[in-house]
Amino acid sequence: MQQTPAQSTDLPDNIVWMPQPGSQTLAYTCPHNELLYHGQRGASKTDMAVMDFAKDVGRGFGRHWHGIVFRESYKDLKDVIERSQEYYPLVFPGARYN
């Protein structure tokens, strides 16, 4: 079950997203810079990837902070764009898609 802002009404107002217990939490808290995260369809891998990138924004890298998400096909990147457009303005007020 994905946790989107509309579904997470029991969370405090300032929490936009939380990793689900299990593999998503393990992946989100992984101390390594690179991670291969695989799982079945609907396991919220995209949410974890988008928010894992966001957790390191503002930690001293400035405009040099970059990331990459690999997907099996180009059309699958639509999910990454949609999730980032949903979460990033909530996490980073004033953020815009470019």
PDB file of C-alpha atoms in Angstrom:
ATOM      1  CA  MET A   1       0.000   0.000   0.000  1.00  0.00           C
ATOM      2  CA  GLN A   2       1.476   3.303  -1.038  1.00  0.00           C
ATOM      3  CA  GLN A   3       1.436   6.147   1.419  1.00  0.00           C
ATOM      4  CA  THR A   4       0.423   9.282  -0.391  1.00  0.00           C
ATOM      5  CA  PRO A   5      -0.481  12.519   1.353  1.00  0.00           C
ATOM      6  CA  ALA A   6      -4.187  11.878   0.781  1.00  0.00           C
ATOM      7  CA  GLN A   7      -3.975   8.407   2.354  1.00  0.00           C
ATOM      8  CA  SER A   8      -1.794   9.381   5.304  1.00  0.00           C
ATOM      9  CA  THR A   9      -4.333  11.426   7.224  1.00  0.00           C
ATOM     10  CA  ASP A  10      -3.231   9.889  10.543  1.00  0.00           C
ATOM     11  CA  LEU A  11       0.260  11.417  10.194  1.00  0.00           C
ATOM     12  CA  PRO A  12       1.108  14.807  11.690  1.00  0.00           C
ATOM     13  CA  ASP A  13       0.771  17.695   9.239  1.00  0.00           C
ATOM     14  CA  ASN A  14       4.519  18.141   8.834  1.00  0.00           C
ATOM     15  CA  ILE A  15       5.159  14.511   7.759  1.00  0.00           C
ATOM     16  CA  VAL A  16       4.747  14.060   4.023  1.00  0.00           C
ATOM     17  CA  TRP A  17       5.930  10.460   3.661  1.00  0.00           C
ATOM     18  CA  MET A  18       7.269   7.606   5.782  1.00  0.00           C
ATOM     19  CA  PRO A  19       8.884   4.378   4.589  1.00  0.00           C
ATOM     20  CA  GLN A  20       6.785   1.277   5.053  1.00  0.00           C
ATOM     21  CA  PRO A  21       8.033  -1.303   7.556  1.00  0.00           C
ATOM     22  CA  GLY A  22      10.255  -3.988   6.064  1.00  0.00           C
ATOM     23  CA  SER A  23      12.323  -3.680   2.908  1.00  0.00           C
ATOM     24  CA  GLN A  24      11.334  -0.069   2.246  1.00  0.00           C
ATOM     25  CA  THR A  25      12.569   1.020   5.673  1.00  0.00           C
ATOM     26  CA  LEU A  26      15.756  -1.025   5.267  1.00  0.00           C
ATOM     27  CA  ALA A  27      16.427   0.567   1.878  1.00  0.00           C
ATOM     28  CA  TYR A  28      15.627   4.091   3.116  1.00  0.00           C
ATOM     29  CA  THR A  29      17.970   3.782   6.090  1.00  0.00           C
ATOM     30  CA  CYS A  30      20.773   2.058   4.147  1.00  0.00           C
ATOM     31  CA  PRO A  31      24.031   3.930   4.847  1.00  0.00           C
ATOM     32  CA  HIS A  32      25.515   3.211   1.401  1.00  0.00           C
ATOM     33  CA  ASN A  33      25.445   5.624  -1.535  1.00  0.00           C
ATOM     34  CA  GLU A  34      24.354   3.009  -4.065  1.00  0.00           C
ATOM     35  CA  LEU A  35      21.549   0.518  -3.648  1.00  0.00           C
ATOM     36  CA  LEU A  36      19.889  -2.051  -5.870  1.00  0.00           C
ATOM     37  CA  TYR A  37      16.267  -2.178  -4.705  1.00  0.00           C
ATOM     38  CA  HIS A  38      14.132  -4.776  -6.440  1.00  0.00           C
ATOM     39  CA  GLY A  39      10.640  -6.020  -5.751  1.00  0.00           C
ATOM     40  CA  GLN A  40       7.267  -6.862  -7.136  1.00  0.00           C
ATOM     41  CA  ARG A  41       4.984  -4.355  -8.805  1.00  0.00           C
ATOM     42  CA  GLY A  42       3.196  -2.056  -6.376  1.00  0.00           C
ATOM     43  CA  ALA A  43       5.805  -2.292  -3.624  1.00  0.00           C
ATOM     44  CA  SER A  44       6.359   1.510  -3.605  1.00  0.00           C
ATOM     45  CA  LYS A  45       9.902   1.301  -4.928  1.00  0.00           C
ATOM     46  CA  THR A  46       9.411   4.566  -6.799  1.00  0.00           C
ATOM     47  CA  ASP A  47       8.241   6.398  -3.671  1.00  0.00           C
ATOM     48  CA  MET A  48      11.277   5.122  -1.780  1.00  0.00           C
ATOM     49  CA  ALA A  49      13.692   6.148  -4.547  1.00  0.00           C
ATOM     50  CA  VAL A  50      12.217   9.646  -4.881  1.00  0.00           C
ATOM     51  CA  MET A  51      12.189  10.277  -1.143  1.00  0.00           C
ATOM     52  CA  ASP A  52      15.593   8.659  -0.559  1.00  0.00           C
ATOM     53  CA  PHE A  53      17.057  11.246  -2.909  1.00  0.00           C
ATOM     54  CA  ALA A  54      15.176  14.036  -1.143  1.00  0.00           C
ATOM     55  CA  LYS A  55      16.472  13.108   2.313  1.00  0.00           C
ATOM     56  CA  ASP A  56      19.992  14.237   1.384  1.00  0.00           C
ATOM     57  CA  VAL A  57      19.031  17.576  -0.150  1.00  0.00           C
ATOM     58  CA  GLY A  58      20.434  20.403   1.952  1.00  0.00           C
ATOM     59  CA  ARG A  59      23.259  18.382   3.487  1.00  0.00           C
ATOM     60  CA  GLY A  60      26.068  20.521   2.128  1.00  0.00           C
ATOM     61  CA  PHE A  61      26.256  19.511  -1.530  1.00  0.00           C
ATOM     62  CA  GLY A  62      24.344  22.543  -2.786  1.00  0.00           C
ATOM     63  CA  ARG A  63      23.532  22.617  -6.463  1.00  0.00           C
ATOM     64  CA  HIS A  64      25.996  19.785  -6.990  1.00  0.00           C
ATOM     65  CA  TRP A  65      23.620  17.236  -5.444  1.00  0.00           C
ATOM     66  CA  HIS A  66      22.495  14.966  -8.287  1.00  0.00           C
ATOM     67  CA  GLY A  67      20.958  11.540  -8.461  1.00  0.00           C
ATOM     68  CA  ILE A  68      19.858   8.967 -10.985  1.00  0.00           C
ATOM     69  CA  VAL A  69      17.042   6.440 -11.015  1.00  0.00           C
ATOM     70  CA  PHE A  70      17.202   3.535 -13.448  1.00  0.00           C
ATOM     71  CA  ARG A  71      13.987   1.990 -14.720  1.00  0.00           C
ATOM     72  CA  GLU A  72      13.459  -1.008 -16.961  1.00  0.00           C
ATOM     73  CA  SER A  73      11.944   1.109 -19.716  1.00  0.00           C
ATOM     74  CA  TYR A  74      11.787   4.791 -20.588  1.00  0.00           C
ATOM     75  CA  LYS A  75       7.997   4.909 -20.188  1.00  0.00           C
ATOM     76  CA  ASP A  76       8.387   3.789 -16.553  1.00  0.00           C
ATOM     77  CA  LEU A  77      10.027   7.128 -15.759  1.00  0.00           C
ATOM     78  CA  LYS A  78       6.527   8.636 -15.805  1.00  0.00           C
ATOM     79  CA  ASP A  79       6.015   7.231 -12.296  1.00  0.00           C
ATOM     80  CA  VAL A  80       9.192   8.908 -11.052  1.00  0.00           C
ATOM     81  CA  ILE A  81       8.123  12.261 -12.485  1.00  0.00           C
ATOM     82  CA  GLU A  82       4.607  11.977 -11.049  1.00  0.00           C
ATOM     83  CA  ARG A  83       5.871  11.053  -7.577  1.00  0.00           C
ATOM     84  CA  SER A  84       8.458  13.809  -7.524  1.00  0.00           C
ATOM     85  CA  GLN A  85       5.815  16.337  -8.637  1.00  0.00           C
ATOM     86  CA  GLU A  86       3.552  15.107  -5.836  1.00  0.00           C
ATOM     87  CA  TYR A  87       6.060  14.988  -2.966  1.00  0.00           C
ATOM     88  CA  TYR A  88       8.744  17.583  -3.675  1.00  0.00           C
ATOM     89  CA  PRO A  89       6.520  20.688  -3.507  1.00  0.00           C
ATOM     90  CA  LEU A  90       5.321  19.467  -0.103  1.00  0.00           C
ATOM     91  CA  VAL A  91       8.850  18.818   1.149  1.00  0.00           C
ATOM     92  CA  PHE A  92      10.465  21.797  -0.588  1.00  0.00           C
ATOM     93  CA  PRO A  93       7.953  24.659  -0.788  1.00  0.00           C
ATOM     94  CA  GLY A  94       8.510  26.621  -3.961  1.00  0.00           C
ATOM     95  CA  ALA A  95      10.021  23.655  -5.810  1.00  0.00           C
ATOM     96  CA  ARG A  96       8.971  23.399  -9.418  1.00  0.00           C
ATOM     97  CA  TYR A  97       9.291  20.805 -12.130  1.00  0.00           C
ATOM     98  CA  ASN A  98      11.762  21.705 -14.849  1.00  0.00           C
TER      99      ASN A  98
END
